[in-house]
mmCIF file of C-alpha atoms in Angstrom:
data_model
loop_
_atom_site.group_PDB
_atom_site.id
_atom_site.type_symbol
_atom_site.label_atom_id
_atom_site.label_comp_id
_atom_site.label_asym_id
_atom_site.label_seq_id
_atom_site.Cartn_x
_atom_site.Cartn_y
_atom_site.Cartn_z
ATOM 1 C CA MET A 712 -80.061 147.785 119.995
ATOM 2 C CA ASN A 713 -76.334 147.145 120.303
ATOM 3 C CA ALA A 714 -75.584 143.704 121.919
ATOM 4 C CA VAL A 715 -71.857 144.372 122.275
ATOM 5 C CA HIS A 716 -70.727 144.506 125.869
ATOM 6 C CA ARG A 717 -69.424 148.056 125.920
ATOM 7 C CA PRO A 718 -66.959 147.758 128.822
ATOM 8 C CA SER A 719 -65.278 144.793 127.174
ATOM 9 C CA GLU A 720 -64.968 146.789 124.037
ATOM 10 C CA VAL A 721 -63.345 149.673 125.794
ATOM 11 C CA LEU A 722 -60.821 147.140 127.399
ATOM 12 C CA GLU A 723 -60.172 145.474 124.009
ATOM 13 C CA THR A 724 -59.538 148.882 122.448
ATOM 14 C CA LEU A 725 -56.999 149.912 125.066
ATOM 15 C CA GLU A 726 -55.160 146.713 124.367
ATOM 16 C CA ARG A 727 -55.381 147.135 120.549
ATOM 17 C CA ILE A 728 -54.018 150.586 120.511
ATOM 18 C CA GLY A 729 -51.220 149.755 122.847
ATOM 19 C CA VAL A 730 -52.164 151.295 126.281
ATOM 20 C CA THR A 731 -49.821 149.597 128.722
ATOM 21 C CA VAL A 732 -50.372 151.605 131.853
ATOM 22 C CA ALA A 733 -53.622 152.571 133.446
ATOM 23 C CA VAL A 734 -53.787 154.904 136.538
ATOM 24 C CA THR A 735 -56.953 155.054 138.391
ATOM 25 C CA VAL A 736 -59.014 156.361 141.348
ATOM 26 C CA PRO A 737 -62.095 154.348 142.207
ATOM 27 C CA ASP A 738 -65.767 155.129 141.306
ATOM 28 C CA GLY A 739 -68.876 152.979 141.901
ATOM 29 C CA TRP A 740 -69.337 152.423 138.123
ATOM 30 C CA LEU A 741 -65.656 151.559 137.583
ATOM 31 C CA GLY A 742 -65.178 148.913 140.178
ATOM 32 C CA GLU A 743 -65.212 145.681 138.182
ATOM 33 C CA PHE A 744 -63.779 147.447 135.087
ATOM 34 C CA LEU A 745 -60.663 148.201 137.192
ATOM 35 C CA VAL A 746 -60.484 144.622 138.469
ATOM 36 C CA ARG A 747 -60.524 143.403 134.927
ATOM 37 C CA ILE A 748 -57.652 145.797 134.105
ATOM 38 C CA GLU A 749 -55.781 144.553 137.115
ATOM 39 C CA ARG A 750 -56.040 140.925 135.878
ATOM 40 C CA ALA A 751 -55.038 141.716 132.353
ATOM 41 C CA PRO A 752 -51.486 140.658 131.593
ATOM 42 C CA TRP A 753 -50.804 143.287 128.973
ATOM 43 C CA ILE A 754 -51.397 146.470 131.149
ATOM 44 C CA THR A 755 -50.173 147.636 134.553
ATOM 45 C CA LEU A 756 -52.665 149.189 136.886
ATOM 46 C CA VAL A 757 -51.598 151.790 139.317
ATOM 47 C CA ARG A 758 -54.284 152.739 141.888
ATOM 48 C CA ALA A 759 -53.617 156.241 143.047
ATOM 49 C CA THR A 760 -55.064 158.042 146.177
ATOM 50 C CA HIS A 761 -56.203 161.166 144.392
ATOM 51 C CA GLU A 762 -56.892 162.200 140.690
ATOM 52 C CA GLU A 763 -54.398 165.050 140.623
ATOM 53 C CA GLU A 764 -51.700 162.546 141.738
ATOM 54 C CA ALA A 765 -53.094 159.971 139.203
ATOM 55 C CA LEU A 766 -52.655 162.666 136.569
ATOM 56 C CA ALA A 767 -48.948 163.166 137.527
ATOM 57 C CA ILE A 768 -48.336 159.413 137.412
ATOM 58 C CA SER A 769 -49.861 159.303 133.915
ATOM 59 C CA CYS A 770 -47.630 162.063 132.771
ATOM 60 C CA GLY A 771 -44.575 160.291 134.174
ATOM 61 C CA ALA A 772 -45.502 157.051 132.536
ATOM 62 C CA ARG A 773 -45.926 158.822 129.273
ATOM 63 C CA LEU A 774 -42.745 160.595 129.783
ATOM 64 C CA GLY A 775 -41.125 157.098 130.259
ATOM 65 C CA GLY A 776 -42.561 155.973 126.904
ATOM 66 C CA ALA A 777 -45.804 154.143 127.866
ATOM 67 C CA ARG A 778 -49.132 154.924 126.378
ATOM 68 C CA THR A 779 -51.408 155.555 129.300
ATOM 69 C CA ALA A 780 -55.122 155.718 130.164
ATOM 70 C CA LEU A 781 -56.289 157.773 133.251
ATOM 71 C CA VAL A 782 -59.493 156.112 134.479
ATOM 72 C CA ILE A 783 -61.417 158.198 136.881
ATOM 73 C CA GLN A 784 -64.853 159.609 137.952
ATOM 74 C CA ASN A 785 -65.598 162.991 136.550
ATOM 75 C CA VAL A 786 -65.257 164.529 139.913
ATOM 76 C CA GLY A 787 -61.466 164.005 139.498
ATOM 77 C CA LEU A 788 -61.553 166.413 136.632
ATOM 78 C CA LEU A 789 -62.803 169.045 139.082
ATOM 79 C CA SER A 790 -60.136 168.343 141.644
ATOM 80 C CA MET A 791 -57.063 168.053 139.306
ATOM 81 C CA GLY A 792 -57.153 171.528 137.873
ATOM 82 C CA ALA A 793 -53.734 172.741 139.038
ATOM 83 C CA GLY A 794 -51.914 169.671 137.819
ATOM 84 C CA MET A 795 -53.830 169.719 134.631
ATOM 85 C CA VAL A 796 -52.664 173.179 133.676
ATOM 86 C CA CYS A 797 -49.234 173.303 135.470
ATOM 87 C CA LEU A 798 -48.025 169.998 134.381
ATOM 88 C CA ALA A 799 -50.095 168.009 131.819
ATOM 89 C CA GLN A 800 -50.831 171.025 129.660
ATOM 90 C CA ARG A 801 -47.727 173.089 130.304
ATOM 91 C CA TYR A 802 -45.538 170.159 129.223
ATOM 92 C CA GLN A 803 -47.925 169.070 126.524
ATOM 93 C CA PHE A 804 -48.425 165.408 127.600
ATOM 94 C CA PRO A 805 -50.744 163.416 125.334
ATOM 95 C CA LEU A 806 -52.977 161.696 127.856
ATOM 96 C CA LEU A 807 -56.222 159.689 127.312
ATOM 97 C CA ILE A 808 -58.574 160.363 130.152
ATOM 98 C CA LEU A 809 -61.555 157.994 130.518
ATOM 99 C CA ALA A 810 -63.992 159.537 132.958
ATOM 100 C CA SER A 811 -67.299 158.137 134.211
ATOM 101 C CA TYR A 812 -69.886 160.839 133.758
ATOM 102 C CA ARG A 813 -71.701 160.851 136.912
ATOM 103 C CA GLY A 814 -74.516 163.240 137.756
ATOM 104 C CA THR A 815 -76.385 163.054 134.510
ATOM 105 C CA PRO A 816 -80.120 162.231 134.367
ATOM 106 C CA ASP A 817 -79.131 158.536 133.864
ATOM 107 C CA ASP A 818 -77.289 158.407 137.148
ATOM 108 C CA PRO A 819 -79.569 157.140 139.991
ATOM 109 C CA VAL A 820 -77.260 158.638 142.737
ATOM 110 C CA PHE A 821 -78.518 162.152 142.854
ATOM 111 C CA TYR A 822 -75.806 163.492 145.038
ATOM 112 C CA HIS A 823 -73.607 163.452 141.948
ATOM 113 C CA VAL A 824 -75.755 165.978 140.146
ATOM 114 C CA PRO A 825 -73.641 169.087 141.163
ATOM 115 C CA LYS A 826 -70.564 167.329 139.661
ATOM 116 C CA GLY A 827 -72.387 166.504 136.488
ATOM 117 C CA ARG A 828 -73.527 170.036 136.106
ATOM 118 C CA ALA A 829 -70.062 171.490 136.632
ATOM 119 C CA THR A 830 -67.979 169.017 134.521
ATOM 120 C CA GLU A 831 -68.298 170.393 130.958
ATOM 121 C CA PRO A 832 -68.018 174.006 132.016
ATOM 122 C CA VAL A 833 -64.919 173.209 133.868
ATOM 123 C CA LEU A 834 -63.432 171.304 131.063
ATOM 124 C CA ARG A 835 -64.154 174.260 128.696
ATOM 125 C CA GLY A 836 -62.666 176.633 131.290
ATOM 126 C CA LEU A 837 -59.463 174.498 131.386
ATOM 127 C CA GLY A 838 -59.324 174.514 127.637
ATOM 128 C CA LEU A 839 -59.457 170.729 127.625
ATOM 129 C CA GLY A 840 -60.593 168.773 124.521
ATOM 130 C CA TYR A 841 -63.399 166.370 125.436
ATOM 131 C CA ALA A 842 -66.201 164.365 124.015
ATOM 132 C CA VAL A 843 -69.371 162.732 125.488
ATOM 133 C CA ALA A 844 -69.503 159.101 124.439
ATOM 134 C CA ASP A 845 -72.419 158.475 122.040
ATOM 135 C CA ARG A 846 -74.381 155.589 123.255
ATOM 136 C CA ASP A 847 -75.810 154.830 119.758
ATOM 137 C CA ARG A 848 -72.261 154.277 118.292
ATOM 138 C CA PRO A 849 -69.741 151.592 119.200
ATOM 139 C CA ILE A 850 -67.579 152.661 121.998
ATOM 140 C CA GLY A 851 -64.313 151.187 120.768
ATOM 141 C CA PRO A 852 -63.785 153.671 117.888
ATOM 142 C CA GLN A 853 -64.698 156.500 120.238
ATOM 143 C CA VAL A 854 -61.927 155.474 122.713
ATOM 144 C CA GLU A 855 -59.452 155.206 119.754
ATOM 145 C CA SER A 856 -60.371 158.553 118.421
ATOM 146 C CA ALA A 857 -59.924 160.174 121.822
ATOM 147 C CA ALA A 858 -56.541 158.547 122.226
ATOM 148 C CA THR A 859 -55.518 159.654 118.704
ATOM 149 C CA TYR A 860 -56.710 163.173 119.448
ATOM 150 C CA ALA A 861 -54.476 163.382 122.559
ATOM 151 C CA GLU A 862 -51.532 162.140 120.597
ATOM 152 C CA GLU A 863 -51.989 164.309 117.456
ATOM 153 C CA ALA A 864 -52.631 167.429 119.570
ATOM 154 C CA SER A 865 -50.024 166.696 122.241
ATOM 155 C CA CYS A 866 -52.469 167.333 125.034
ATOM 156 C CA PRO A 867 -54.845 165.481 127.398
ATOM 157 C CA PHE A 868 -58.237 164.617 125.985
ATOM 158 C CA VAL A 869 -61.187 163.534 128.034
ATOM 159 C CA LEU A 870 -63.866 161.006 126.963
ATOM 160 C CA LEU A 871 -66.944 161.183 129.317
ATOM 161 C CA LEU A 872 -68.418 157.682 129.601
ATOM 162 C CA GLY A 873 -71.883 156.629 130.472
ATOM 163 C CA ARG A 874 -72.833 153.852 132.851
ATOM 164 C CA GLU A 875 -73.291 151.400 129.939
ATOM 165 C CA ASP A 876 -69.640 152.128 128.842
ATOM 166 C CA VAL A 877 -67.902 151.130 132.043
ATOM 167 C CA GLN A 878 -70.122 149.303 134.453
ATOM 168 C CA TRP A 879 -69.300 145.644 133.935
ATOM 169 C CA MET B 382 -23.461 172.826 161.189
ATOM 170 C CA VAL B 383 -26.438 171.976 159.037
ATOM 171 C CA THR B 384 -25.618 170.414 155.609
ATOM 172 C CA THR B 385 -26.663 172.628 152.767
ATOM 173 C CA ARG B 386 -28.773 171.576 149.765
ATOM 174 C CA GLU B 387 -25.722 172.315 147.593
ATOM 175 C CA ALA B 388 -23.537 169.869 149.554
ATOM 176 C CA TYR B 389 -26.224 167.114 149.171
ATOM 177 C CA PHE B 390 -26.528 167.937 145.553
ATOM 178 C CA ARG B 391 -22.705 167.773 145.002
ATOM 179 C CA ALA B 392 -22.704 164.396 146.783
ATOM 180 C CA MET B 393 -25.475 163.258 144.578
ATOM 181 C CA ALA B 394 -23.605 164.309 141.421
ATOM 182 C CA ASP B 395 -20.640 162.319 142.532
ATOM 183 C CA ALA B 396 -22.653 159.210 143.485
ATOM 184 C CA LEU B 397 -25.287 158.912 140.648
ATOM 185 C CA PRO B 398 -24.380 156.593 137.757
ATOM 186 C CA ALA B 399 -24.676 158.414 134.408
ATOM 187 C CA GLU B 400 -27.643 156.401 133.309
ATOM 188 C CA THR B 401 -29.826 157.430 136.320
ATOM 189 C CA LEU B 402 -32.965 159.318 135.579
ATOM 190 C CA VAL B 403 -33.503 162.348 137.842
ATOM 191 C CA VAL B 404 -36.743 164.172 138.447
ATOM 192 C CA THR B 405 -36.447 167.400 140.357
ATOM 193 C CA SER B 406 -39.344 169.353 141.993
ATOM 194 C CA LEU B 407 -40.029 173.201 141.691
ATOM 195 C CA GLY B 408 -37.729 175.925 142.792
ATOM 196 C CA ASN B 409 -34.068 175.349 143.825
ATOM 197 C CA ALA B 410 -34.463 171.498 143.710
ATOM 198 C CA SER B 411 -34.536 171.991 139.899
ATOM 199 C CA TYR B 412 -32.576 175.254 139.458
ATOM 200 C CA LEU B 413 -29.616 174.109 141.625
ATOM 201 C CA TRP B 414 -29.500 170.669 140.128
ATOM 202 C CA ALA B 415 -29.516 172.101 136.651
ATOM 203 C CA ALA B 416 -26.655 174.406 137.637
ATOM 204 C CA ILE B 417 -24.666 171.558 139.055
ATOM 205 C CA ARG B 418 -25.440 168.822 136.716
ATOM 206 C CA ASP B 419 -27.542 169.619 133.729
ATOM 207 C CA ARG B 420 -28.015 166.617 131.510
ATOM 208 C CA PRO B 421 -30.679 165.102 129.193
ATOM 209 C CA GLU B 422 -31.649 162.475 131.770
ATOM 210 C CA ASN B 423 -32.992 165.250 134.058
ATOM 211 C CA PHE B 424 -36.644 166.247 134.091
ATOM 212 C CA TYR B 425 -37.280 169.483 135.816
ATOM 213 C CA VAL B 426 -40.742 170.088 137.104
ATOM 214 C CA GLU B 427 -41.427 173.814 137.326
ATOM 215 C CA ASP B 428 -44.514 174.707 139.482
ATOM 216 C CA ALA B 429 -46.911 171.679 139.945
ATOM 217 C CA MET B 430 -45.950 171.529 143.587
ATOM 218 C CA GLY B 431 -46.071 168.049 145.069
ATOM 219 C CA LEU B 432 -46.426 166.306 141.718
ATOM 220 C CA ALA B 433 -42.725 165.479 141.183
ATOM 221 C CA LEU B 434 -43.024 162.302 143.234
ATOM 222 C CA PRO B 435 -46.059 160.834 141.476
ATOM 223 C CA LEU B 436 -44.528 161.827 138.126
ATOM 224 C CA ALA B 437 -41.279 159.998 138.981
ATOM 225 C CA LEU B 438 -43.420 157.001 140.044
ATOM 226 C CA GLY B 439 -44.965 156.972 136.522
ATOM 227 C CA VAL B 440 -41.461 157.064 134.950
ATOM 228 C CA ALA B 441 -40.255 154.169 137.164
ATOM 229 C CA VAL B 442 -43.348 152.153 136.215
ATOM 230 C CA ALA B 443 -42.833 152.791 132.565
ATOM 231 C CA ARG B 444 -39.078 152.177 132.692
ATOM 232 C CA PRO B 445 -38.292 149.358 135.102
ATOM 233 C CA ASP B 446 -34.971 149.018 133.478
ATOM 234 C CA ARG B 447 -33.696 152.363 134.689
ATOM 235 C CA GLN B 448 -33.052 153.711 138.200
ATOM 236 C CA VAL B 449 -35.130 156.823 138.901
ATOM 237 C CA VAL B 450 -34.296 159.348 141.559
ATOM 238 C CA VAL B 451 -36.759 162.089 142.469
ATOM 239 C CA VAL B 452 -35.870 165.189 144.550
ATOM 240 C CA GLU B 453 -38.978 166.370 146.319
ATOM 241 C CA GLY B 454 -39.407 168.924 149.105
ATOM 242 C CA ASP B 455 -41.130 168.390 152.496
ATOM 243 C CA GLY B 456 -43.682 170.937 151.609
ATOM 244 C CA GLY B 457 -44.395 169.382 148.330
ATOM 245 C CA LEU B 458 -44.662 165.863 149.911
ATOM 246 C CA LEU B 459 -47.164 167.141 152.476
ATOM 247 C CA MET B 460 -49.225 168.777 149.802
ATOM 248 C CA HIS B 461 -49.623 165.278 148.036
ATOM 249 C CA MET B 462 -48.794 162.850 150.875
ATOM 250 C CA GLY B 463 -51.000 160.327 149.123
ATOM 251 C CA GLY B 464 -48.195 159.964 146.469
ATOM 252 C CA LEU B 465 -45.997 158.396 149.065
ATOM 253 C CA ILE B 466 -48.710 155.801 150.002
ATOM 254 C CA THR B 467 -49.056 155.015 146.294
ATOM 255 C CA VAL B 468 -45.280 154.521 145.942
ATOM 256 C CA GLY B 469 -45.441 152.058 148.760
ATOM 257 C CA ALA B 470 -48.312 150.174 147.183
ATOM 258 C CA ALA B 471 -46.909 150.178 143.706
ATOM 259 C CA ALA B 472 -43.489 149.298 145.169
ATOM 260 C CA PRO B 473 -41.179 150.061 142.246
ATOM 261 C CA SER B 474 -37.756 148.651 143.112
ATOM 262 C CA ASN B 475 -36.095 151.273 140.837
ATOM 263 C CA LEU B 476 -37.312 154.403 142.597
ATOM 264 C CA THR B 477 -35.426 156.498 145.178
ATOM 265 C CA VAL B 478 -36.926 159.452 146.883
ATOM 266 C CA LEU B 479 -34.600 162.221 148.100
ATOM 267 C CA LEU B 480 -36.561 164.456 150.354
ATOM 268 C CA ILE B 481 -35.276 167.875 151.068
ATOM 269 C CA GLN B 482 -36.386 168.489 154.666
ATOM 270 C CA ASN B 483 -35.879 172.213 155.402
ATOM 271 C CA GLY B 484 -39.175 172.873 157.331
ATOM 272 C CA VAL B 485 -40.362 175.512 155.092
ATOM 273 C CA HIS B 486 -42.018 176.240 151.699
ATOM 274 C CA ALA B 487 -38.697 177.461 150.211
ATOM 275 C CA ALA B 488 -40.034 177.945 146.666
ATOM 276 C CA SER B 489 -42.625 180.421 147.831
ATOM 277 C CA GLY B 490 -40.359 182.554 150.029
ATOM 278 C CA GLY B 491 -39.864 180.434 153.106
ATOM 279 C CA GLN B 492 -43.284 180.201 154.791
ATOM 280 C CA ALA B 493 -43.464 177.813 157.681
ATOM 281 C CA LEU B 494 -44.429 174.253 156.877
ATOM 282 C CA THR B 495 -47.528 172.791 158.270
ATOM 283 C CA ASN B 496 -46.231 170.471 161.125
ATOM 284 C CA ALA B 497 -42.520 170.889 160.417
ATOM 285 C CA GLY B 498 -40.243 168.373 162.011
ATOM 286 C CA LEU B 499 -42.034 165.270 161.129
ATOM 287 C CA ASP B 500 -40.048 161.942 161.018
ATOM 288 C CA PHE B 501 -40.209 161.393 157.288
ATOM 289 C CA ALA B 502 -38.260 158.096 157.542
ATOM 290 C CA ALA B 503 -40.891 156.770 159.966
ATOM 291 C CA LEU B 504 -43.676 158.025 157.448
ATOM 292 C CA GLY B 505 -41.805 156.260 154.595
ATOM 293 C CA LEU B 506 -41.674 152.965 156.498
ATOM 294 C CA ALA B 507 -45.347 153.345 157.519
ATOM 295 C CA ALA B 508 -46.168 153.814 153.853
ATOM 296 C CA ARG B 509 -44.420 150.354 153.291
ATOM 297 C CA LEU B 510 -41.479 151.648 151.276
ATOM 298 C CA LYS B 511 -38.728 149.052 151.367
ATOM 299 C CA GLY B 512 -36.442 151.456 153.135
ATOM 300 C CA ALA B 513 -36.298 154.918 154.618
ATOM 301 C CA ARG B 514 -33.657 156.786 156.470
ATOM 302 C CA ASN B 515 -33.062 160.183 157.912
ATOM 303 C CA ILE B 516 -29.786 161.733 156.626
ATOM 304 C CA GLU B 517 -27.857 164.651 158.196
ATOM 305 C CA THR B 518 -24.576 164.836 156.222
ATOM 306 C CA ALA B 519 -23.462 164.584 152.668
ATOM 307 C CA ASP B 520 -20.984 161.905 153.587
ATOM 308 C CA SER B 521 -23.775 159.746 154.845
ATOM 309 C CA LEU B 522 -25.807 160.329 151.689
ATOM 310 C CA ARG B 523 -23.299 158.797 149.323
ATOM 311 C CA PRO B 524 -23.382 155.134 150.765
ATOM 312 C CA ALA B 525 -27.244 155.371 151.309
ATOM 313 C CA LEU B 526 -27.692 156.417 147.730
ATOM 314 C CA ALA B 527 -25.419 153.730 146.522
ATOM 315 C CA GLU B 528 -27.428 151.228 148.505
ATOM 316 C CA ALA B 529 -30.721 152.490 147.220
ATOM 317 C CA LEU B 530 -29.516 152.267 143.581
ATOM 318 C CA GLU B 531 -28.848 148.671 143.946
ATOM 319 C CA GLY B 532 -32.464 148.179 143.110
ATOM 320 C CA SER B 533 -33.925 147.265 146.472
ATOM 321 C CA GLY B 534 -36.300 150.185 146.571
ATOM 322 C CA PRO B 535 -38.452 152.045 146.759
ATOM 323 C CA MET B 536 -36.320 153.812 149.131
ATOM 324 C CA LEU B 537 -36.801 157.330 150.983
ATOM 325 C CA LEU B 538 -33.819 159.326 152.148
ATOM 326 C CA ALA B 539 -34.825 162.357 154.086
ATOM 327 C CA LEU B 540 -32.120 165.027 153.830
ATOM 328 C CA ALA B 541 -32.121 167.435 156.782
ATOM 329 C CA THR B 542 -31.016 170.842 155.794
ATOM 330 C CA ALA B 543 -31.633 174.617 156.346
ATOM 331 C CA PRO B 544 -33.848 176.906 154.097
ATOM 332 C CA ASP B 545 -32.130 178.430 151.075
ATOM 333 C CA PRO B 546 -34.529 181.193 150.170
ATOM 334 C CA GLU B 547 -32.199 182.774 147.546
ATOM 335 C CA VAL B 548 -33.209 181.553 144.162
ATOM 336 C CA VAL B 549 -30.438 179.871 142.187
ATOM 337 C CA VAL B 550 -30.278 180.947 138.573
ATOM 338 C CA PRO B 551 -30.074 177.894 136.371
ATOM 339 C CA PRO B 552 -27.671 177.970 133.442
ATOM 340 C CA ALA B 553 -30.592 178.479 130.940
ATOM 341 C CA GLY B 554 -34.281 179.050 131.209
ATOM 342 C CA PHE B 555 -36.454 175.991 131.366
ATOM 343 C CA ASP B 556 -38.520 175.255 128.245
ATOM 344 C CA PRO B 557 -40.988 172.628 129.500
ATOM 345 C CA VAL B 558 -41.661 170.924 126.029
ATOM 346 C CA ALA B 559 -37.901 170.894 125.257
ATOM 347 C CA THR B 560 -37.136 169.382 128.657
ATOM 348 C CA LYS B 561 -39.590 166.689 127.983
ATOM 349 C CA ARG B 562 -38.389 165.953 124.481
ATOM 350 C CA ARG B 563 -34.778 165.933 125.522
ATOM 351 C CA PHE B 564 -35.505 163.468 128.241
ATOM 352 C CA GLN B 565 -37.484 161.189 126.052
ATOM 353 C CA ASP B 566 -34.766 161.333 123.419
ATOM 354 C CA ALA B 567 -32.182 160.411 126.005
ATOM 355 C CA ILE B 568 -34.104 157.390 127.153
ATOM 356 C CA GLU B 569 -35.138 156.423 123.651
ATOM 357 C CA ALA B 570 -38.751 156.511 124.608
ATOM 358 C CA PRO B 571 -41.045 155.075 121.892
ATOM 359 C CA ARG B 572 -42.334 157.769 119.659
ATOM 360 C CA TYR B 573 -45.888 158.248 118.503
ATOM 361 C CA VAL B 574 -46.014 157.598 114.765
ATOM 362 C CA PRO B 575 -49.203 159.117 113.292
ATOM 363 C CA ILE B 576 -51.078 157.431 110.427
ATOM 364 C CA LEU B 577 -53.177 159.493 108.046
ATOM 365 C CA PHE B 578 -56.745 159.783 109.427
ATOM 366 C CA GLY B 579 -55.875 158.311 112.877
ATOM 367 C CA GLY B 580 -54.767 154.972 114.380
ATOM 368 C CA GLY B 581 -51.171 155.902 115.146
ATOM 369 C CA ARG B 582 -49.079 153.799 117.483
ATOM 370 C CA LEU B 583 -46.076 154.263 119.749
ATOM 371 C CA GLU B 584 -43.165 152.593 118.020
ATOM 372 C CA PRO B 585 -39.611 151.922 119.182
ATOM 373 C CA ARG B 586 -37.028 154.372 117.854
ATOM 374 C CA ARG B 587 -34.778 153.086 115.163
ATOM 375 C CA ARG B 588 -31.125 153.333 115.822
#
């Protein structure tokens, strides 16, 4: 049993790898996680109104030279398709996307189920690289690997996170 | 006599300091600006309608030491109106929004805008931008732009104009990745330096 507080580990990893801008749209699992980001002196949090807008803000921050993390619920991956292909992929922005994976059997809120069912097929349809966080392995290295993949491949990369990874 | 987009852009070319970063939205916003003042500090957004403003916000957040001007259309802004709200909340003092208000979706052939004729300056103020003004002449754009670039933004200047459905041919075709790299080189954005088997970092450029 891993006793490490996984959301803390995610946050510590973002700091260690030099992420200085986080762009977010709220989700129930992410609430306190986002508050912690907002309080951290080493990172700027931008709260956007919609995930496609958040994606564009991330692209702009990366264009300006900041390493970024887009922190959203997986429903945002369904709603940001146009911006993903027309902006992030077309211009080859390396973006780390951390998405809470709602609608899995672990999610007690069952209206998320359709989103959970659609998420991975949509990611494959968009040609996006992604991974589902492995709860039996430390989360920090998984976040770092996702960020490295994005940079090395010059494209967005999605890490789908479980409740234990982000709910504080 | 309605002021043309070109007249506004020529005033903008006169008034902008060389170091200003400029993000332009799809269609003639990018094509005409490239024809008038192509420079590495321009970032041309092709397609991705409505996302020039949030992209420029990201640039402004990442580079608070540089003034950022974004040229967005009224149709694009309506498509992602939330972006204006986020600009008001994030309140970057170095961001100026030039809104081409022509009442149509010019880039897609001139289809009527949903609810044309909105008071965008009032919307900007409601979104809690530091300043917002409706502009009708190129002569009035120059001092307004100079004021905005003093760093008291975010500021929105809504530029009233007529549709210009004829597509301007830019001096060269846009290569999105080349546009990005040219921009990042111009601002000396930190570069990702890979390390064998992962763990690379963004590092400042060596002069």
